[in-house]
Coordinates of C-alpha atoms and ligand atoms in Angstrom, one line a residue:
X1 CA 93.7 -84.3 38.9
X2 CA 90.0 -84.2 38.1
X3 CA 89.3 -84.6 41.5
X4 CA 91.9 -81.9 42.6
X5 CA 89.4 -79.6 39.7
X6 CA 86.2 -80.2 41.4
X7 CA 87.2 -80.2 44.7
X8 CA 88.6 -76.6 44.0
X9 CA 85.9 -75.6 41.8
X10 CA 83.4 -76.1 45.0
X11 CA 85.7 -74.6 47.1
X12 CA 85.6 -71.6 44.9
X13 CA 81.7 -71.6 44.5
X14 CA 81.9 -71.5 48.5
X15 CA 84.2 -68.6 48.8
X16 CA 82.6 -66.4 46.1
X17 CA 79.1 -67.1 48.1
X18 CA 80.6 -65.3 51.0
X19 CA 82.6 -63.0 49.2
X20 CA 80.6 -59.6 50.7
X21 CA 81.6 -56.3 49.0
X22 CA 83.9 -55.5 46.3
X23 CA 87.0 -55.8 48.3
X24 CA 86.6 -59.1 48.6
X25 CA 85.7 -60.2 45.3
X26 CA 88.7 -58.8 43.7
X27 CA 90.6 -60.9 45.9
X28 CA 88.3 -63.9 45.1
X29 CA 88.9 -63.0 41.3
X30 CA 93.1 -63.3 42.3
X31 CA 93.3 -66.3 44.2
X32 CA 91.2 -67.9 41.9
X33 CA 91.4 -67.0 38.3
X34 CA 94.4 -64.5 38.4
X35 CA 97.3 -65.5 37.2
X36 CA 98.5 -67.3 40.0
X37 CA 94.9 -68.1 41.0
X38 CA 94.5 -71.9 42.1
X39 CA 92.4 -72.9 38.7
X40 CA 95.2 -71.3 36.8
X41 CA 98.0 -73.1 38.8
X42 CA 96.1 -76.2 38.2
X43 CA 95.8 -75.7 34.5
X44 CA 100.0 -75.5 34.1
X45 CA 99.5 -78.9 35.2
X46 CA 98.3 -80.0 32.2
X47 CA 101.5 -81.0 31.2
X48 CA 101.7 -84.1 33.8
X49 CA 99.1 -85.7 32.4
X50 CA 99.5 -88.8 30.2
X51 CA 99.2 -87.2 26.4
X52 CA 95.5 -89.6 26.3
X53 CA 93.8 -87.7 29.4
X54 CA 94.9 -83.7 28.3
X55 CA 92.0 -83.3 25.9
X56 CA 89.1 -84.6 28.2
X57 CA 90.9 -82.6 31.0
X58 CA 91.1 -79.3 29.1
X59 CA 87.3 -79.6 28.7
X60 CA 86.5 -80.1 32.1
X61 CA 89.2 -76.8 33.1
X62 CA 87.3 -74.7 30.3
X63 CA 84.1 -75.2 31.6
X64 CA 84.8 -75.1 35.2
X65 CA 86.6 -71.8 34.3
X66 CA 83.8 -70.8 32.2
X67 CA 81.3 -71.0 35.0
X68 CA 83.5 -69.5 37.8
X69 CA 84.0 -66.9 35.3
X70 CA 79.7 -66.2 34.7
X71 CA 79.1 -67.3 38.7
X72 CA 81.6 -64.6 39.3
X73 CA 79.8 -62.0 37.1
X74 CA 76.3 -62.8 39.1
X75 CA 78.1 -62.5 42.2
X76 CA 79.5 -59.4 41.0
X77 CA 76.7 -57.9 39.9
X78 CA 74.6 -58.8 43.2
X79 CA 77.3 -57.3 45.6
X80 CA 77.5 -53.8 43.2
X81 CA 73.6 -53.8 44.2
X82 CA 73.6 -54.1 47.3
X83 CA 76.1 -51.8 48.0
X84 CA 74.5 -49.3 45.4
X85 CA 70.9 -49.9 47.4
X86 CA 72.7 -50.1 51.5
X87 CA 74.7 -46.1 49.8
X88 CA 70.9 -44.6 48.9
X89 CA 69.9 -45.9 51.8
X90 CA 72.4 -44.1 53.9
X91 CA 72.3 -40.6 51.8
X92 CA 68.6 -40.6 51.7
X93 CA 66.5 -37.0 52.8
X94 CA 65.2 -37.2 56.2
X95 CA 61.9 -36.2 55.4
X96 CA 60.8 -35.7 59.4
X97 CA 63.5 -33.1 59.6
X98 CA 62.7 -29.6 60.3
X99 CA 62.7 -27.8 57.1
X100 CA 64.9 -24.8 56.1
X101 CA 62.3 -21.3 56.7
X102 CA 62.4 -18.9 53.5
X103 CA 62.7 -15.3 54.9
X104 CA 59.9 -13.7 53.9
X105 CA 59.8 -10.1 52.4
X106 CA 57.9 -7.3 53.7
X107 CA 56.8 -4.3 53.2
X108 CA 59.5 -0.8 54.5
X109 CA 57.3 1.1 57.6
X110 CA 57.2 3.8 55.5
X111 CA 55.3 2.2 52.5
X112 CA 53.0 1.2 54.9
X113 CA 52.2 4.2 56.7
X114 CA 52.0 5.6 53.5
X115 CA 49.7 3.3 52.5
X116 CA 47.4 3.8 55.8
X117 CA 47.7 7.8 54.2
X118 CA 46.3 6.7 50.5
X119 CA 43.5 4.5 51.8
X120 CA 42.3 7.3 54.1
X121 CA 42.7 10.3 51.6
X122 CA 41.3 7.7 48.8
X123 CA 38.1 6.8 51.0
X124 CA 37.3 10.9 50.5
X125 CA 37.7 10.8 46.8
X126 CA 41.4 12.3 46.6
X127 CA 43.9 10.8 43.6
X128 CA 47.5 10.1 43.6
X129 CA 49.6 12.3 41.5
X130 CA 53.1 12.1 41.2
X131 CA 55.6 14.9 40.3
X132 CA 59.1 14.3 39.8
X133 CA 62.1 14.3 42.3
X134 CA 64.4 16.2 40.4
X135 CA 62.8 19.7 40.3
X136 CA 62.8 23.4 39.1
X137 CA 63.7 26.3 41.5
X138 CA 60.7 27.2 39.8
X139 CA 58.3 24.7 40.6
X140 CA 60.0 24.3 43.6
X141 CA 59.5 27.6 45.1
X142 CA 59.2 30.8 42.5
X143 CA 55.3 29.4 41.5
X144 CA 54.5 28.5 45.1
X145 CA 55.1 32.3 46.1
X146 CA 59.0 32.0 47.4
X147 CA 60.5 35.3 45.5
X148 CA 64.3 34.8 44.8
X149 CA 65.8 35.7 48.1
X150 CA 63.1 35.2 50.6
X151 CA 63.7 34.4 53.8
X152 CA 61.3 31.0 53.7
X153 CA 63.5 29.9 51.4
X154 CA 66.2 29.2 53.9
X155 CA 63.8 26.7 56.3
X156 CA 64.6 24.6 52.6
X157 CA 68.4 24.0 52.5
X158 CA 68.5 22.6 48.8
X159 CA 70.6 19.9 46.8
X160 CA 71.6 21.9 43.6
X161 CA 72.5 20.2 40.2
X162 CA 75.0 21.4 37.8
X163 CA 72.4 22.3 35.7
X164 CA 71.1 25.9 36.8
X165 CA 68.1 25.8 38.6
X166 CA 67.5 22.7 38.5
X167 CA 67.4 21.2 42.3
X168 CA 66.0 18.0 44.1
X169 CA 63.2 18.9 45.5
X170 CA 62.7 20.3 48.9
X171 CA 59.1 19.1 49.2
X172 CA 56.4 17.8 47.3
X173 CA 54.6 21.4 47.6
X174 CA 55.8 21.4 43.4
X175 CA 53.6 18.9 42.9
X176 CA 50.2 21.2 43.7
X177 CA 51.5 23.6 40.1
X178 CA 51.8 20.7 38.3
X179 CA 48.5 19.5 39.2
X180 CA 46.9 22.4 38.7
X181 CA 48.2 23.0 34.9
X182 CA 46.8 19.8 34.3
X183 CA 43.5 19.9 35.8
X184 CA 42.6 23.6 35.5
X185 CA 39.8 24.4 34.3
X186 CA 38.4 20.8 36.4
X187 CA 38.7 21.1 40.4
X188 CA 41.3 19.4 42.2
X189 CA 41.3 16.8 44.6
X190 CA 44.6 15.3 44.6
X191 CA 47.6 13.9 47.2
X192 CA 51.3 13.8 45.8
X193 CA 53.3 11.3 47.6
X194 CA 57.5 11.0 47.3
X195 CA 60.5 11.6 48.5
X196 CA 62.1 15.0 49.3
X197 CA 66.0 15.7 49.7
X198 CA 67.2 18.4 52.1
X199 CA 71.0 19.5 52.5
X200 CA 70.9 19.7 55.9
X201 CA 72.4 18.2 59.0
X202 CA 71.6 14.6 59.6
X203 CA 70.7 14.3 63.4
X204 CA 67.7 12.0 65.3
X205 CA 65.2 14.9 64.3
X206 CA 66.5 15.8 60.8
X207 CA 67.1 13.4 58.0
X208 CA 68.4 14.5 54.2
X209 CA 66.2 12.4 52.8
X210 CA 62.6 11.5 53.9
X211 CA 59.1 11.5 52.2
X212 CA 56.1 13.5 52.7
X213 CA 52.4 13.7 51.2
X214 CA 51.5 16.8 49.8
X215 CA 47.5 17.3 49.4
X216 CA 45.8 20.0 47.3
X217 CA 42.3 20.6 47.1
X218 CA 40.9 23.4 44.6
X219 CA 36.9 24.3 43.3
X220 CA 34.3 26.8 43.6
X221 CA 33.1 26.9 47.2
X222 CA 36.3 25.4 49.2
X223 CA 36.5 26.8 52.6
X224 CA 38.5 26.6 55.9
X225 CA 36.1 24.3 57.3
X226 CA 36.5 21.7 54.2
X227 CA 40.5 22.1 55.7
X228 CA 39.3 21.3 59.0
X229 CA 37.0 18.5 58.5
X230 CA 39.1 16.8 56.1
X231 CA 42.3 16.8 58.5
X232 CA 40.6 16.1 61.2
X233 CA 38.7 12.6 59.8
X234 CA 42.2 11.9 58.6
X235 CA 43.9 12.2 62.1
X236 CA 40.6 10.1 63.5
X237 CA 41.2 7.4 61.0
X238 CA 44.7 7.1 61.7
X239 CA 45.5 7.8 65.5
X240 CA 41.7 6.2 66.5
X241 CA 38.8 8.6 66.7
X242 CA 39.0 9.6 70.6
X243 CA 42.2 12.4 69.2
X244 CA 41.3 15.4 69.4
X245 CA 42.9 18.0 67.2
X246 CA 43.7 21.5 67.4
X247 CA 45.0 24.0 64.6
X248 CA 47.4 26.7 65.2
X249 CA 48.3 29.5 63.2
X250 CA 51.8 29.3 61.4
X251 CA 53.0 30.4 58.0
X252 CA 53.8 29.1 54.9
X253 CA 54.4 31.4 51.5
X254 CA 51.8 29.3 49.7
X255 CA 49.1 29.5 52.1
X256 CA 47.2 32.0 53.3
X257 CA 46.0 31.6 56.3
X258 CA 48.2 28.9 57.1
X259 CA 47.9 26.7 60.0
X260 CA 49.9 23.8 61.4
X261 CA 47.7 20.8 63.2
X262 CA 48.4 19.4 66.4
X263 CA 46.7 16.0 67.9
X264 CA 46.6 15.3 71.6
X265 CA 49.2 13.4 72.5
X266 CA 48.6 9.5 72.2
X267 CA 51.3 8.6 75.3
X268 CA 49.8 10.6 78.2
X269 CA 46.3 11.5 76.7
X270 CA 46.8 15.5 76.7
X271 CA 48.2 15.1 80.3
X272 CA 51.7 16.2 79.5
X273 CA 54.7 14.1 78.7
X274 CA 58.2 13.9 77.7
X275 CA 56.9 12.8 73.8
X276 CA 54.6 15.7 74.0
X277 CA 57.3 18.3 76.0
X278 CA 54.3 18.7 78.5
X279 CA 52.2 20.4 76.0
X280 CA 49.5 17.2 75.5
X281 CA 49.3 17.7 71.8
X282 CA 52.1 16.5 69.1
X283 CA 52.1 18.4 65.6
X284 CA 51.7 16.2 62.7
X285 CA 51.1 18.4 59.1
X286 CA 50.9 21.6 57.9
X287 CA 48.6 23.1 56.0
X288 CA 46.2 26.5 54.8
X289 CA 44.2 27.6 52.0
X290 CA 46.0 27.8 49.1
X291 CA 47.2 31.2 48.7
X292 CA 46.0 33.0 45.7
X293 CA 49.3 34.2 44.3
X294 CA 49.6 30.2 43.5
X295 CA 45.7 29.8 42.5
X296 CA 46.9 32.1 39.8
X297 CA 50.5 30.4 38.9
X298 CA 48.4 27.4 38.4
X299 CA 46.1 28.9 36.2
X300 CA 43.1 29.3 38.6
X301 CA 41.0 32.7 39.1
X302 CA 41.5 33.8 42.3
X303 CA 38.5 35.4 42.3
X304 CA 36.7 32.5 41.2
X305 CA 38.7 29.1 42.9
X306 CA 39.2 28.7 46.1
X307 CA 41.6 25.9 47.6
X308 CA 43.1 24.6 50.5
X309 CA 46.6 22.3 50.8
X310 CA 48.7 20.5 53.2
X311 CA 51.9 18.4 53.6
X312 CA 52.4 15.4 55.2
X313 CA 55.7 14.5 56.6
X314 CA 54.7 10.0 56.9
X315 CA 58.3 9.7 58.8
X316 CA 56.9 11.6 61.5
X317 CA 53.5 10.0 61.1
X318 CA 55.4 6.7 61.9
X319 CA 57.6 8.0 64.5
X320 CA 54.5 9.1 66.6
X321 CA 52.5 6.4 66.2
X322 CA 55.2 3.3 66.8
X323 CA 57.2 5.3 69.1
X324 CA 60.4 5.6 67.5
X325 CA 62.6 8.2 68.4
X326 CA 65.4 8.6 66.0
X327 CA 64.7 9.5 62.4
X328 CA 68.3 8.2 60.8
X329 CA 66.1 4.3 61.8
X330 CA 64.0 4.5 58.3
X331 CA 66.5 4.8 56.1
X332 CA 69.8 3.1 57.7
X333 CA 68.3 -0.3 56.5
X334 CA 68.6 -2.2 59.5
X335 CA 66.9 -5.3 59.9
X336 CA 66.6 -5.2 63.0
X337 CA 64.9 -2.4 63.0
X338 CA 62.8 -2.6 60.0
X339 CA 61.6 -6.3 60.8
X340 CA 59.5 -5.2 64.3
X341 CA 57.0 -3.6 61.4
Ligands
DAH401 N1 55.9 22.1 52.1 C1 55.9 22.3 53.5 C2 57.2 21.8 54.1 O1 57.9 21.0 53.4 C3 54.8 21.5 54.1 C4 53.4 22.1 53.8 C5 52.9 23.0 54.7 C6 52.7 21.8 52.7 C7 51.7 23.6 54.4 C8 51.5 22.3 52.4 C9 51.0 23.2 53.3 O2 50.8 22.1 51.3 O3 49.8 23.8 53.0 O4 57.6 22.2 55.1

């Protein structure tokens, strides 16, 4: 019987050495040392034996059990490895792929072009003041020489609150008061960027909602020709300095004269076009000097001050200078759109 032990101890040590993955070990661990495992079958043997030869044979079972059992264990512990290290292996990053892009953020068309407006007025010393969106009919248009019931007042279709009198803001033309009470008796040199809100019908030419750049100028020897040389290095700067630009007369309550400024048209060059309707020039602000019924609201002497304003609309800015011909495009947030900017 000792025989029959060794022989199936290195039978055993055979089997376990090929034994690959833990599928197989278990079954090693079975056959083997289970309970109906070939050592254990040989150990209910014991019995046969004459009574002399049982203690010597125990001895030789326990230790050939003992190091099946700890050759078992290494075994174990080797396959576990390898099948840990070949599982890594396996799941491990492809570095060499092609990595994942971050979409990058950018800036909306119109903070841009507003931007391009800032740096340009900024280069000719003019600061950024803000007045708020949500206005007073007053500031809105009482102070900027709109009497209750005047016709002008209807080119404004206005967003009321339910507090009386208390509007969003039509334009930023507000903004020039509110300057003025807090510069007076210092001059002025000042643009007022923001939104403005109109009730009005949203079509490719008209949005509810857009911006525009108000400017304001006020001090002791302003003139038209300050007006003119100042819009016209502005509309050099940003359409290129071969524009030329011509200034028509037009009307605004809170200028006097008031003027609107056209630039030759970009597309055809002054030749005529469908951008321009055959005219050659494109309109791009309005503007005057500052009339002095509003010198004097802002706390100016007339007599004394002299001013001139204008107002920017940067939608249409944009629209000329990319070429984009429906308005509704700046606001819709459409990727598509915005993302060619
Ligand atoms: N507030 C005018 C509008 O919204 C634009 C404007 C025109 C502003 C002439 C001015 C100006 O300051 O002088 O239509």
């Amino acid at each position: 019987m000792a025989t029959d032990l060794d022989k199936t101890f290195n039978e055993s040590v055979e089997k376990l050495s090929m034994a690959a993955d833990t599928a197989a070990l278990e079954t090693w661990y079975r056959e083997t040392l289970g309970k109906k495992g070939s050592i254990t079958l040989l150990a209910r043997q014991i019995g046969k034996l004459p009574a002399e030869d049982r203690p010597q044979f125990g001895q030789q079972l326990n230790q050939v059990k003992k190091n099946l059992q700890e050759a078992f264990e290494r075994r174990e512990t080797a396959v576990k490895t390898a099948e840990l290290e070949a599982k890594l292996a396996g799941d491990a990053i492809d570095v060499t792929m092609p990595g994942r892009t971050r979409l990058r953020g950018g800036l909306h068309i119109i903070t841009k072009t507003m931007r391009d407006i800032y740096r340009i007025f900024g280069d000719m010393g003019f600061q950024i003041y803000r007045s708020p969106d949500v206005e007073t009919d007053k500031y809105n248009f009482e102070l900027l020489n709109f009497p209750p019931h005047h016709p002008a007042r209807d080119m404004q279709d206005s967003f009321y609150t339910t507090t009386p009198d208390v509007i969003l803001r039509t334009h930023t033309s507000g903004g020039q008061i509110r300057a003025m009470h807090e510069y007076y008796p210092e001059p002025v040199r000042v643009i007022v960027p923001g939104m403005c809100y109109r009730n009005e019908q949203i079509t490719a030419r008209s949005e509810i909602q857009f911006t525009q750049v108000e400017g304001l100028v006020v001090g002791h020897h302003i003139t038209f020709a300050d007006l003119k040389g100042t819009l016209t290095e502005f509309a050099h700067r940003m359409y290129g300095p071969q524009r030329q630009t011509r200034f028509r007369a037009s009307y605004f309550p809170f200028t006097e004269p008031s003027a609107e400024m056209d630039v030759s048209c970009f597309l055809c060059d002054g030749d005529g076009c469908q951008v321009c309707k055959y005219t050659g020039w494109l309109e791009i602000l309005g503007c005057g000097m500052v009339h002095p019924n509003v010198l004097r609201n802002g706390g100016y002497d007339p007599q004394i001050y002299f001013g001139f304003a204008f107002g920017i609309g940067p939608e249409r800015i944009a629209m000329l200078k990319y070429g984009i011909d429906d308005i509704r495009q700046f606001w819709s947030n459409d990727l598509r759109f915005l993302r060619q900017f």
